[in-house]
Amino acid sequence: MSKINEVKAVLRTESGKREGVTAKDVSGLLHIDRSTASRYLNELVKQKDAVKVPGKPVKYIANMHAEETGLNDADGIGKSLRPILEQGMAALLYPSRNIPILLTGETGTGKTYLAETLCKLARKRMGDQGDVPFVTFNCADYAQNAELLVGQIFGVKEGAFTGANEDRTGLVEKADGGILFLDEIHRLPPSGQEMLFYLMDKGVYRVLGEATKDRYATITIIGATTEDPHKALLPALVRRFSIKLTLPSLKERTWEEREELVNYFLRQEANKMDTSLAITDQSREALLLYPCPGNIGQLKSDIQIACAHAYLRYLNKQKEKVTIQIADLPDNIASFGSSSSLEQREVTSTIEREKAISEHLPNIYQKIAKQADHQSIHTTIQKYIADLSKKYRQPDFVQQGWQQLIDEDLFHALLDAKNRLSDLPVQFNNNQLYVIGLHLQNYRNHQHEAREELPIVVHPNPAYREAAQQLATHLHTTIGLALPEEEIALLAHFLTANESNVLHAEQSIAVILVTHGEATASSMAEVTNMLLGNEVIQAIDMPLHVSATEIYQQVKQKISTMTHIKGALLLVDIGSLITMGDAIKHDLDVEVKTLSSVNLPMVLEAGRKSLISNVRLEEMYQATKKAMTIFVKEKTNYSPVEKKRMITTVCFTGEGAAQLLESWIEDQLAEVDEDVLIRSVRIDPTTKDASMLEELKQHYDIVAIIGTVPVTIEGVPYIPAWELLQEEGIARMTKLLEVTRKSPKLREGEIKQNEVFPLVSKGLAEIVTFINPQSLVAILNDYMEPIATYYHWDVNRKLGMWMHLGSLMDRLVCAKLQNNMEQLLASVPIDRQFTVAEGEKEIWEPLFTKLEAKYHLPIYEPIRNALQKLSR
């Protein structure tokens, strides 16, 4: 048997005897090194054969696979939730006691359904133990009355508070011996969270109003929250939830999963009806494609609304079956159904398998079947639809966006053309719809004014000319918009605009981002790449159980595949990653520079610089290094040579959509961006010549190009007009403005000693979570000056070290609160050749002593050595 399988066997055997095993336990049982045991245990976690229970020391329990826990019976879960469900089942079926579970995720991701499914499967596994209570409660229902909220959970003694006229049994008592699911648990007041912690920790609780009588309950708590638990819950309560599971949003799931969910919810509705259910291909396509910010909950609600509309039509017209058509969907969903097929698919009913699924909403179809009055039926269904809509209200940002710019009749005429003109030689999508609408709205606004005649720019492809002509005819027929010949010619170019690929600048310098954590690097890279509109940052995440050697190989492999580059900038956070660049430079013979303590401004600046084709590595290194302290700058003193910022709007005419966008963007600018100029630019429909933009770039700092024609110039992101009419597009433009706001230049001697305190306090306030920046900076102000004098730091170095110490103390306090100190220490590199001089020890000791006393934690020797080494 291989060694990892031996560890797996021990884990399964010992999990039934004790509350998890540690690496030390496995080391003793198998006579292997503790570090080897830890490595195998983490590998089993990675393979989902084990579950890690955070604490001190960290413990591991054997996992139960799908075939052992009956997960194959869990319909409507999807592949991405299966591993999460497995971890939940491992916690619920833990031999000696159930382990508390905290579910986090956006609204509508399925936290309640997952909790219900866990309970159902646990009941099935423990069928010989009698009925297992499952009690569910949404804390938001009583969030405005803290006493009543706590009383609902723990019970109330008569006279406990005003209005408590009798004893009330709490949910804890009802759930004794089973599971209590608390949704929106962050709504509990601190006193209620403390009572819940005590119940979870000791199995003891008190009814509200009973000061001395202890009660006992054996209960498993499953909590759910849409908030960051570290901010919304008491640290002690967060720690007590040994298993924390984050549910992915709908947009993070695969196409296959979404299709599975649509089919599942349709089957659920079919099972409630007394007739057959079918759906058109166009309607199915719309349900699969439309943005669904309310996640699975909203998807289910929208399908129920569509079914209700279809069922009402079925009753009115006495059809043979209920058929969901595109008209049954809201406009913002229906617009995503572009299929021209008229085929219908029957929804397969699976009544027997889904009878056990709990439904919070009544079976509306059975309810109205008992009503004879047509008006009553209509009223009942409309109320049902309204109730569903309230829970997951459709975001109307996109609709409001185009309504501000495009007349409603014009927009609906275009939408109708998209649906009706199925025989067009070419098809257009929703993005092109917005673009054409913007252009035609401007034409409509100014069609009676004297204007300079546009040249007729004939499209070379007759299919596009024919499509433009049919579209123009449709607009004339439906809303009376008669377009002249030159405008129809332009429409053909709009129909092909989506096919013009934006040219991405080829990087001569690679930017590799490597940080500790499961997704820290990926998240920063995603933000930067999205803002810049290019995949300029290559991210490598380093989970704590992955060795530096493995990461080194990943970085080396990534750089070696980028044959066209002249160098690489390596952005890292802490630890052994700092020295990685020198080894890669030697192995690959590629110029590499490394910057540590990376933050988002540094990543953004590196990404912006990398888009310039002839940028030098040293130039990028210095610019990125300077961005490290961008957030500690107090005043903005603009240099006369600095360029003014500009946003350019582009379209085929230089007027039309570009001018509409110009006015709209001006209204969106915040006061701090009043310096931004907005300029409309014409782009030739045939050549797509961007020379005017290049000329403007010589004189202005162009923040972004926004418009209806995909164009690019080096180092400037392009935002399509259709994207700007959505929430994500506005956020992207706002963030680009934020990161390009002018900052003062830090020159030696500019910052005086008495300015360091407020600057660092302000900077730390942006990045720390667990410490008070001002109290820490007060300590540094008292103790750092002798250290700065000892090392001869200049003002910039002093600022950097203050910021580094603040960030380090925040991580130490976080590790202490989350019992992750061992993992943090493991990430600190140990240089066995480094020695600390006696003078250094003496100069640092007062600061270390003060910090240890302030935060009630030791500053371990490896951390002290790393600080002293960094200071030289």
Short mmCIF file of C-alpha atoms in Angstrom, two decimals, residues 347-776:
data_model
loop_
_atom_site.label_atom_id
_atom_site.label_comp_id
_atom_site.label_asym_id
_atom_site.label_seq_id
_atom_site.Cartn_x
_atom_site.Cartn_y
_atom_site.Cartn_z
CA VAL A 347 -40.90 18.90 -20.17
CA THR A 348 -40.41 15.42 -18.74
CA SER A 349 -42.23 14.99 -15.46
CA THR A 350 -40.54 13.18 -12.58
CA ILE A 351 -43.22 13.37 -9.96
CA GLU A 352 -42.16 10.41 -7.86
CA ARG A 353 -38.58 11.57 -7.44
CA GLU A 354 -39.47 15.14 -6.59
CA LYS A 355 -42.37 14.74 -4.24
CA ALA A 356 -40.03 15.19 -1.29
CA ILE A 357 -38.72 18.57 -2.43
CA SER A 358 -40.04 21.18 -0.01
CA GLU A 359 -41.78 24.11 -1.68
CA HIS A 360 -42.17 27.38 0.20
CA LEU A 361 -44.65 28.69 -2.36
CA PRO A 362 -48.09 27.06 -2.72
CA ASN A 363 -49.04 24.99 -5.74
CA ILE A 364 -50.69 27.83 -7.58
CA TYR A 365 -52.08 25.58 -10.32
CA GLN A 366 -54.02 23.39 -7.93
CA LYS A 367 -55.24 26.48 -6.12
CA ILE A 368 -56.75 28.17 -9.18
CA ALA A 369 -58.15 24.89 -10.54
CA LYS A 370 -60.70 25.05 -7.74
CA GLN A 371 -61.85 28.54 -8.77
CA ALA A 372 -64.66 28.88 -11.29
CA ASP A 373 -64.68 32.67 -11.69
CA HIS A 374 -62.38 33.84 -14.49
CA GLN A 375 -61.64 37.17 -12.81
CA SER A 376 -60.65 35.44 -9.56
CA ILE A 377 -58.27 33.16 -11.45
CA HIS A 378 -56.69 36.15 -13.22
CA THR A 379 -56.33 38.11 -9.96
CA THR A 380 -54.82 35.13 -8.13
CA ILE A 381 -52.18 34.54 -10.80
CA GLN A 382 -51.27 38.23 -11.03
CA LYS A 383 -50.78 38.37 -7.25
CA TYR A 384 -48.68 35.22 -7.42
CA ILE A 385 -46.47 36.78 -10.10
CA ALA A 386 -46.14 40.01 -8.11
CA ASP A 387 -45.09 38.08 -4.98
CA LEU A 388 -42.45 36.19 -6.92
CA SER A 389 -41.14 39.37 -8.55
CA LYS A 390 -40.68 41.10 -5.20
CA LYS A 391 -38.30 38.47 -3.87
CA TYR A 392 -35.89 38.65 -6.78
CA ARG A 393 -36.67 42.02 -8.31
CA GLN A 394 -35.23 42.26 -11.78
CA PRO A 395 -32.38 44.79 -11.90
CA ASP A 396 -33.51 47.58 -14.18
CA PHE A 397 -30.15 49.29 -14.65
CA VAL A 398 -29.76 48.23 -18.27
CA GLN A 399 -33.32 49.20 -19.09
CA GLN A 400 -32.89 52.58 -17.42
CA GLY A 401 -29.61 53.06 -19.29
CA TRP A 402 -31.06 52.75 -22.77
CA GLN A 403 -34.27 54.57 -21.81
CA GLN A 404 -32.15 57.58 -20.89
CA LEU A 405 -30.61 57.59 -24.36
CA ILE A 406 -32.97 55.80 -26.76
CA ASP A 407 -36.69 56.39 -27.30
CA GLU A 408 -38.76 53.45 -26.16
CA ASP A 409 -40.56 52.97 -29.49
CA LEU A 410 -37.23 52.91 -31.35
CA PHE A 411 -35.73 50.38 -28.98
CA HIS A 412 -38.76 48.08 -29.16
CA ALA A 413 -38.83 48.38 -32.95
CA LEU A 414 -35.22 47.20 -33.08
CA LEU A 415 -35.98 44.42 -30.61
CA ASP A 416 -38.95 43.40 -32.73
CA ALA A 417 -36.76 43.42 -35.85
CA LYS A 418 -34.30 41.09 -34.15
CA ASN A 419 -37.09 38.65 -33.37
CA ARG A 420 -39.12 38.97 -36.58
CA LEU A 421 -36.51 39.32 -39.33
CA SER A 422 -35.33 35.74 -38.97
CA ASP A 423 -34.64 35.49 -42.69
CA LEU A 424 -32.06 38.29 -42.71
CA PRO A 425 -28.89 37.37 -44.60
CA VAL A 426 -26.99 38.19 -41.38
CA GLN A 427 -28.10 38.26 -37.76
CA PHE A 428 -27.32 40.89 -35.13
CA ASN A 429 -27.07 40.49 -31.37
CA ASN A 430 -28.17 42.60 -28.40
CA ASN A 431 -24.88 44.48 -28.26
CA GLN A 432 -25.26 45.65 -31.85
CA LEU A 433 -28.87 46.50 -31.01
CA TYR A 434 -27.74 49.08 -28.43
CA VAL A 435 -25.16 50.51 -30.82
CA ILE A 436 -27.60 50.89 -33.73
CA GLY A 437 -30.17 52.38 -31.36
CA LEU A 438 -27.72 55.05 -30.17
CA HIS A 439 -26.85 56.03 -33.72
CA LEU A 440 -30.45 56.15 -34.93
CA GLN A 441 -31.57 58.10 -31.87
CA ASN A 442 -29.14 60.87 -32.75
CA TYR A 443 -30.36 60.82 -36.37
CA ARG A 444 -33.96 61.09 -35.14
CA ASN A 445 -33.04 64.01 -32.83
CA HIS A 446 -31.44 66.00 -35.66
CA GLN A 447 -33.15 64.76 -38.82
CA HIS A 448 -34.90 68.09 -39.42
CA GLU A 449 -31.81 70.22 -38.89
CA ALA A 450 -29.47 71.40 -41.60
CA ARG A 451 -26.50 69.05 -41.42
CA GLU A 452 -23.38 68.42 -43.44
CA GLU A 453 -24.19 65.58 -45.80
CA LEU A 454 -22.43 62.32 -45.10
CA PRO A 455 -20.71 60.51 -47.95
CA ILE A 456 -22.32 57.22 -48.94
CA VAL A 457 -19.88 54.56 -47.73
CA VAL A 458 -20.91 51.39 -49.55
CA HIS A 459 -20.29 48.14 -47.71
CA PRO A 460 -18.37 45.65 -49.90
CA ASN A 461 -20.53 42.67 -48.84
CA PRO A 462 -23.97 42.56 -50.50
CA ALA A 463 -25.39 40.39 -47.68
CA TYR A 464 -24.83 43.19 -45.17
CA ARG A 465 -26.27 45.77 -47.57
CA GLU A 466 -29.38 43.64 -47.97
CA ALA A 467 -29.72 43.18 -44.17
CA ALA A 468 -29.41 46.95 -43.63
CA GLN A 469 -32.09 47.61 -46.26
CA GLN A 470 -34.52 45.14 -44.64
CA LEU A 471 -33.89 46.64 -41.21
CA ALA A 472 -34.53 50.15 -42.55
CA THR A 473 -37.77 48.99 -44.19
CA HIS A 474 -38.92 47.43 -40.91
CA LEU A 475 -38.25 50.68 -39.00
CA HIS A 476 -40.14 52.69 -41.58
CA THR A 477 -43.11 50.31 -41.43
CA THR A 478 -43.33 50.02 -37.63
CA ILE A 479 -42.47 53.51 -36.33
CA GLY A 480 -42.37 55.65 -39.48
CA LEU A 481 -38.59 56.29 -39.32
CA ALA A 482 -37.52 56.94 -42.93
CA LEU A 483 -33.77 56.69 -43.34
CA PRO A 484 -31.89 58.32 -46.25
CA GLU A 485 -29.57 56.30 -48.42
CA GLU A 486 -26.37 57.31 -46.61
CA GLU A 487 -27.80 56.22 -43.23
CA ILE A 488 -28.85 52.84 -44.60
CA ALA A 489 -25.33 52.41 -45.96
CA LEU A 490 -23.95 53.07 -42.48
CA LEU A 491 -26.28 50.47 -40.94
CA ALA A 492 -24.48 47.79 -42.95
CA HIS A 493 -21.23 48.77 -41.25
CA PHE A 494 -22.89 48.68 -37.82
CA LEU A 495 -24.01 45.12 -38.50
CA THR A 496 -20.39 44.09 -39.05
CA ALA A 497 -18.87 46.20 -36.26
CA ASN A 498 -19.07 43.27 -33.86
CA GLU A 499 -16.85 41.21 -36.13
CA SER A 500 -13.98 43.69 -36.00
CA ASN A 501 -11.53 42.35 -33.51
CA VAL A 502 -9.93 44.81 -31.16
CA LEU A 503 -6.19 44.51 -31.62
CA HIS A 504 -4.46 43.64 -28.36
CA ALA A 505 -0.99 44.99 -27.88
CA GLU A 506 1.59 42.22 -27.82
CA GLN A 507 3.52 42.44 -24.58
CA SER A 508 7.29 42.66 -24.74
CA ILE A 509 7.50 42.34 -20.94
CA ALA A 510 5.51 39.62 -19.16
CA VAL A 511 3.85 40.45 -15.83
CA ILE A 512 3.54 37.45 -13.49
CA LEU A 513 1.59 37.87 -10.25
CA VAL A 514 2.22 35.28 -7.50
CA THR A 515 0.65 35.57 -4.04
CA HIS A 516 -0.25 33.30 -1.15
CA GLY A 517 -3.88 32.19 -0.87
CA GLU A 518 -6.43 30.21 -2.85
CA ALA A 519 -7.44 33.04 -5.23
CA THR A 520 -5.65 36.26 -4.18
CA ALA A 521 -3.54 36.55 -7.32
CA SER A 522 -6.38 35.48 -9.61
CA SER A 523 -8.69 38.12 -8.15
CA MET A 524 -6.24 41.00 -8.59
CA ALA A 525 -5.39 39.83 -12.11
CA GLU A 526 -9.08 39.54 -13.02
CA VAL A 527 -9.77 43.12 -11.88
CA THR A 528 -6.76 44.51 -13.76
CA ASN A 529 -7.38 42.57 -16.97
CA MET A 530 -11.05 43.57 -16.93
CA LEU A 531 -10.24 47.26 -16.44
CA LEU A 532 -7.59 47.32 -19.15
CA GLY A 533 -9.54 45.13 -21.56
CA ASN A 534 -6.51 42.89 -22.14
CA GLU A 535 -5.16 39.71 -20.57
CA VAL A 536 -1.97 41.44 -19.47
CA ILE A 537 -1.50 39.92 -16.00
CA GLN A 538 -0.68 36.22 -15.62
CA ALA A 539 -1.75 35.00 -12.17
CA ILE A 540 -0.48 32.07 -10.11
CA ASP A 541 -2.17 31.37 -6.78
CA MET A 542 -0.20 29.75 -3.97
CA PRO A 543 -2.40 27.89 -1.47
CA LEU A 544 -0.65 27.47 1.86
CA HIS A 545 -0.24 23.72 1.43
CA VAL A 546 1.63 24.14 -1.89
CA SER A 547 5.42 24.34 -1.64
CA ALA A 548 7.54 27.16 -3.04
CA THR A 549 9.29 24.58 -5.26
CA GLU A 550 6.02 23.72 -7.02
CA ILE A 551 5.21 27.40 -7.53
CA TYR A 552 8.70 28.01 -8.89
CA GLN A 553 8.14 25.34 -11.53
CA GLN A 554 4.78 26.88 -12.47
CA VAL A 555 6.30 30.36 -12.87
CA LYS A 556 9.24 28.96 -14.82
CA GLN A 557 6.91 27.01 -17.12
CA LYS A 558 4.69 30.03 -17.75
CA ILE A 559 7.62 32.30 -18.66
CA SER A 560 9.27 29.65 -20.84
CA THR A 561 6.12 29.37 -23.01
CA MET A 562 6.10 33.14 -23.68
CA THR A 563 8.76 33.05 -26.37
CA HIS A 564 8.20 36.58 -27.68
CA ILE A 565 9.00 38.43 -24.45
CA LYS A 566 12.19 40.34 -23.65
CA GLY A 567 11.83 40.15 -19.88
CA ALA A 568 9.49 39.50 -16.99
CA LEU A 569 8.30 41.52 -14.01
CA LEU A 570 7.51 39.24 -11.08
CA LEU A 571 5.04 40.68 -8.54
CA VAL A 572 4.93 38.73 -5.25
CA ASP A 573 3.74 39.24 -1.68
CA ILE A 574 5.99 37.70 1.00
CA GLY A 575 8.23 34.81 1.89
CA SER A 576 10.33 32.62 -0.35
CA LEU A 577 8.70 34.08 -3.47
CA ILE A 578 10.91 37.16 -3.14
CA THR A 579 14.07 35.32 -4.23
CA MET A 580 12.41 33.37 -7.05
CA GLY A 581 13.25 35.86 -9.77
CA ASP A 582 17.02 35.45 -9.48
CA ALA A 583 16.76 31.67 -9.94
CA ILE A 584 14.47 32.00 -12.97
CA LYS A 585 16.78 34.56 -14.54
CA HIS A 586 19.66 32.09 -14.20
CA ASP A 587 17.69 29.06 -15.47
CA LEU A 588 15.96 30.67 -18.46
CA ASP A 589 18.44 33.41 -19.35
CA VAL A 590 15.58 35.94 -19.28
CA GLU A 591 15.85 39.33 -17.58
CA VAL A 592 13.63 39.19 -14.48
CA LYS A 593 12.92 41.81 -11.85
CA THR A 594 10.94 41.16 -8.67
CA LEU A 595 8.79 43.47 -6.53
CA SER A 596 7.42 42.25 -3.20
CA SER A 597 4.55 43.42 -0.94
CA VAL A 598 2.40 43.75 -4.05
CA ASN A 599 -0.92 45.62 -3.95
CA LEU A 600 -3.60 46.41 -6.55
CA PRO A 601 -2.21 49.84 -7.59
CA MET A 602 1.09 48.13 -8.42
CA VAL A 603 -0.63 45.47 -10.53
CA LEU A 604 -2.64 48.10 -12.40
CA GLU A 605 0.41 50.21 -13.15
CA ALA A 606 2.40 47.18 -14.34
CA GLY A 607 -0.50 46.21 -16.59
CA ARG A 608 -0.78 49.70 -18.08
CA LYS A 609 2.93 49.90 -18.78
CA SER A 610 3.03 46.42 -20.32
CA LEU A 611 0.61 47.55 -23.06
CA ILE A 612 3.29 49.88 -24.43
CA SER A 613 5.16 47.89 -27.07
CA ASN A 614 8.66 49.29 -26.54
CA VAL A 615 8.60 49.63 -22.76
CA ARG A 616 11.82 48.68 -20.96
CA LEU A 617 11.81 46.34 -17.96
CA GLU A 618 13.61 48.88 -15.79
CA GLU A 619 11.09 51.58 -16.69
CA MET A 620 8.18 49.27 -15.83
CA TYR A 621 9.90 48.20 -12.59
CA GLN A 622 10.40 51.78 -11.39
CA ALA A 623 6.85 52.88 -12.32
CA THR A 624 5.34 49.88 -10.56
CA LYS A 625 7.54 50.38 -7.49
CA LYS A 626 6.40 53.99 -7.26
CA ALA A 627 2.75 52.88 -7.36
CA MET A 628 3.30 50.93 -4.10
CA THR A 629 2.71 54.03 -1.98
CA ILE A 630 0.13 55.77 -4.18
CA PHE A 631 -2.55 55.57 -1.47
CA VAL A 632 -0.54 57.43 1.20
CA LYS A 633 -0.30 60.72 -0.67
CA GLU A 634 -2.06 63.54 1.09
CA LYS A 635 -2.25 66.43 -1.37
CA THR A 636 -2.38 66.64 -5.13
CA ASN A 637 0.06 69.16 -6.57
CA TYR A 638 -0.27 68.92 -10.32
CA SER A 639 2.87 69.44 -12.32
CA PRO A 640 2.57 71.87 -15.26
CA VAL A 641 3.94 69.19 -17.60
CA GLU A 642 1.31 66.61 -16.66
CA LYS A 643 -1.24 65.85 -19.35
CA LYS A 644 -4.90 66.47 -18.76
CA ARG A 645 -7.10 63.38 -18.65
CA MET A 646 -9.50 62.68 -21.49
CA ILE A 647 -12.21 60.20 -22.42
CA THR A 648 -12.79 59.88 -26.16
CA THR A 649 -16.11 58.76 -27.61
CA VAL A 650 -16.03 57.27 -31.09
CA CYS A 651 -18.55 56.46 -33.82
CA PHE A 652 -18.72 56.40 -37.61
CA THR A 653 -19.81 60.03 -37.92
CA GLY A 654 -18.08 61.77 -35.03
CA GLU A 655 -21.52 63.06 -34.08
CA GLY A 656 -24.39 60.62 -33.53
CA ALA A 657 -23.75 58.09 -30.82
CA ALA A 658 -20.45 59.70 -29.81
CA GLN A 659 -22.13 63.00 -28.90
CA LEU A 660 -24.98 61.22 -27.09
CA LEU A 661 -22.42 59.32 -25.06
CA GLU A 662 -20.41 62.48 -24.42
CA SER A 663 -23.36 64.19 -22.74
CA TRP A 664 -24.28 61.09 -20.78
CA ILE A 665 -20.73 60.50 -19.52
CA GLU A 666 -20.47 64.11 -18.34
CA ASP A 667 -23.50 63.49 -16.13
CA GLN A 668 -21.86 60.41 -14.62
CA LEU A 669 -18.58 62.11 -13.63
CA ALA A 670 -17.94 62.66 -9.94
CA GLU A 671 -16.68 66.00 -8.62
CA VAL A 672 -13.13 64.64 -8.25
CA ASP A 673 -13.11 63.94 -12.00
CA GLU A 674 -14.17 67.38 -13.18
CA ASP A 675 -10.75 67.76 -14.80
CA VAL A 676 -11.60 65.04 -17.35
CA LEU A 677 -12.23 66.29 -20.90
CA ILE A 678 -14.54 64.38 -23.26
CA ARG A 679 -13.94 64.49 -27.00
CA SER A 680 -15.96 62.97 -29.86
CA VAL A 681 -13.96 61.40 -32.68
CA ARG A 682 -15.05 60.11 -36.10
CA ILE A 683 -13.78 56.68 -37.21
CA ASP A 684 -13.95 55.90 -40.91
CA PRO A 685 -16.31 52.92 -41.46
CA THR A 686 -14.00 51.29 -44.00
CA THR A 687 -10.42 51.93 -42.85
CA LYS A 688 -11.08 52.20 -39.08
CA ASP A 689 -8.25 54.76 -39.09
CA ALA A 690 -7.35 55.74 -35.49
CA SER A 691 -4.72 58.41 -36.31
CA MET A 692 -6.78 61.14 -34.65
CA LEU A 693 -6.75 59.16 -31.42
CA GLU A 694 -2.99 58.72 -31.69
CA GLU A 695 -2.65 62.46 -32.13
CA LEU A 696 -4.80 63.16 -29.06
CA LYS A 697 -2.71 60.71 -27.04
CA GLN A 698 0.35 62.90 -27.65
CA HIS A 699 -1.32 65.75 -25.78
CA TYR A 700 -3.70 64.07 -23.31
CA ASP A 701 -3.76 61.15 -20.90
CA ILE A 702 -6.59 59.14 -22.48
CA VAL A 703 -8.37 57.22 -19.74
CA ALA A 704 -10.60 55.15 -22.05
CA ILE A 705 -12.08 55.00 -25.54
CA ILE A 706 -15.85 54.54 -25.46
CA GLY A 707 -18.07 54.09 -28.46
CA THR A 708 -19.76 52.07 -31.16
CA VAL A 709 -16.65 51.21 -33.21
CA PRO A 710 -14.06 48.78 -31.81
CA VAL A 711 -10.68 50.55 -32.00
CA THR A 712 -7.50 50.41 -29.99
CA ILE A 713 -4.40 52.40 -29.27
CA GLU A 714 -1.52 51.29 -27.10
CA GLY A 715 -2.13 51.42 -23.37
CA VAL A 716 -5.75 52.67 -23.60
CA PRO A 717 -8.74 50.42 -22.75
CA TYR A 718 -11.75 50.30 -25.07
CA ILE A 719 -15.29 50.14 -23.58
CA PRO A 720 -18.09 49.28 -26.03
CA ALA A 721 -21.13 51.56 -25.82
CA TRP A 722 -23.43 48.62 -25.08
CA GLU A 723 -21.28 47.68 -22.07
CA LEU A 724 -21.46 51.23 -20.71
CA LEU A 725 -25.24 50.91 -20.50
CA GLN A 726 -24.84 48.07 -18.01
CA GLU A 727 -23.78 48.18 -14.40
CA GLU A 728 -20.46 46.44 -15.06
CA GLY A 729 -19.54 49.01 -17.72
CA ILE A 730 -20.24 51.99 -15.46
CA ALA A 731 -18.19 50.33 -12.70
CA ARG A 732 -15.33 49.77 -15.14
CA MET A 733 -15.31 53.41 -16.29
CA THR A 734 -15.53 54.65 -12.68
CA LYS A 735 -12.62 52.48 -11.59
CA LEU A 736 -10.49 53.58 -14.55
CA LEU A 737 -11.11 57.20 -13.56
CA GLU A 738 -10.20 56.37 -9.97
CA VAL A 739 -6.86 54.75 -10.81
CA THR A 740 -5.85 57.53 -13.20
CA ARG A 741 -6.46 60.44 -10.84
CA LYS A 742 -3.31 62.47 -10.59
CA SER A 743 -1.10 61.91 -7.56
CA PRO A 744 1.75 64.05 -6.23
CA LYS A 745 5.30 63.09 -6.92
CA LEU A 746 7.27 61.81 -3.95
CA ARG A 747 10.71 63.41 -4.03
CA GLU A 748 13.37 63.21 -1.35
CA GLY A 749 12.74 65.87 1.28
CA GLU A 750 9.15 66.54 0.20
CA ILE A 751 7.68 64.74 3.20
CA LYS A 752 8.67 65.92 6.62
CA GLN A 753 8.82 63.84 9.78
CA ASN A 754 5.57 65.27 11.16
CA GLU A 755 3.76 64.28 7.93
CA VAL A 756 4.57 60.57 8.15
CA PHE A 757 2.05 59.89 10.94
CA PRO A 758 -1.10 61.11 9.07
CA LEU A 759 0.04 59.69 5.72
CA VAL A 760 0.62 56.17 7.04
CA SER A 761 -2.56 56.29 9.14
CA LYS A 762 -4.52 57.12 6.00
CA GLY A 763 -2.74 54.47 3.95
CA LEU A 764 -3.22 51.69 6.49
CA ALA A 765 -6.90 52.55 6.85
CA GLU A 766 -7.28 51.46 3.21
CA ILE A 767 -5.74 48.00 3.62
CA VAL A 768 -6.01 46.69 7.21
CA THR A 769 -8.99 44.91 8.74
CA PHE A 770 -8.15 43.71 12.24
CA ILE A 771 -6.17 46.56 13.82
CA ASN A 772 -6.73 50.24 14.53
CA PRO A 773 -4.33 52.11 12.19
CA GLN A 774 -4.00 55.18 14.40
CA SER A 775 -3.08 53.27 17.57
CA LEU A 776 -0.47 51.25 15.67
#
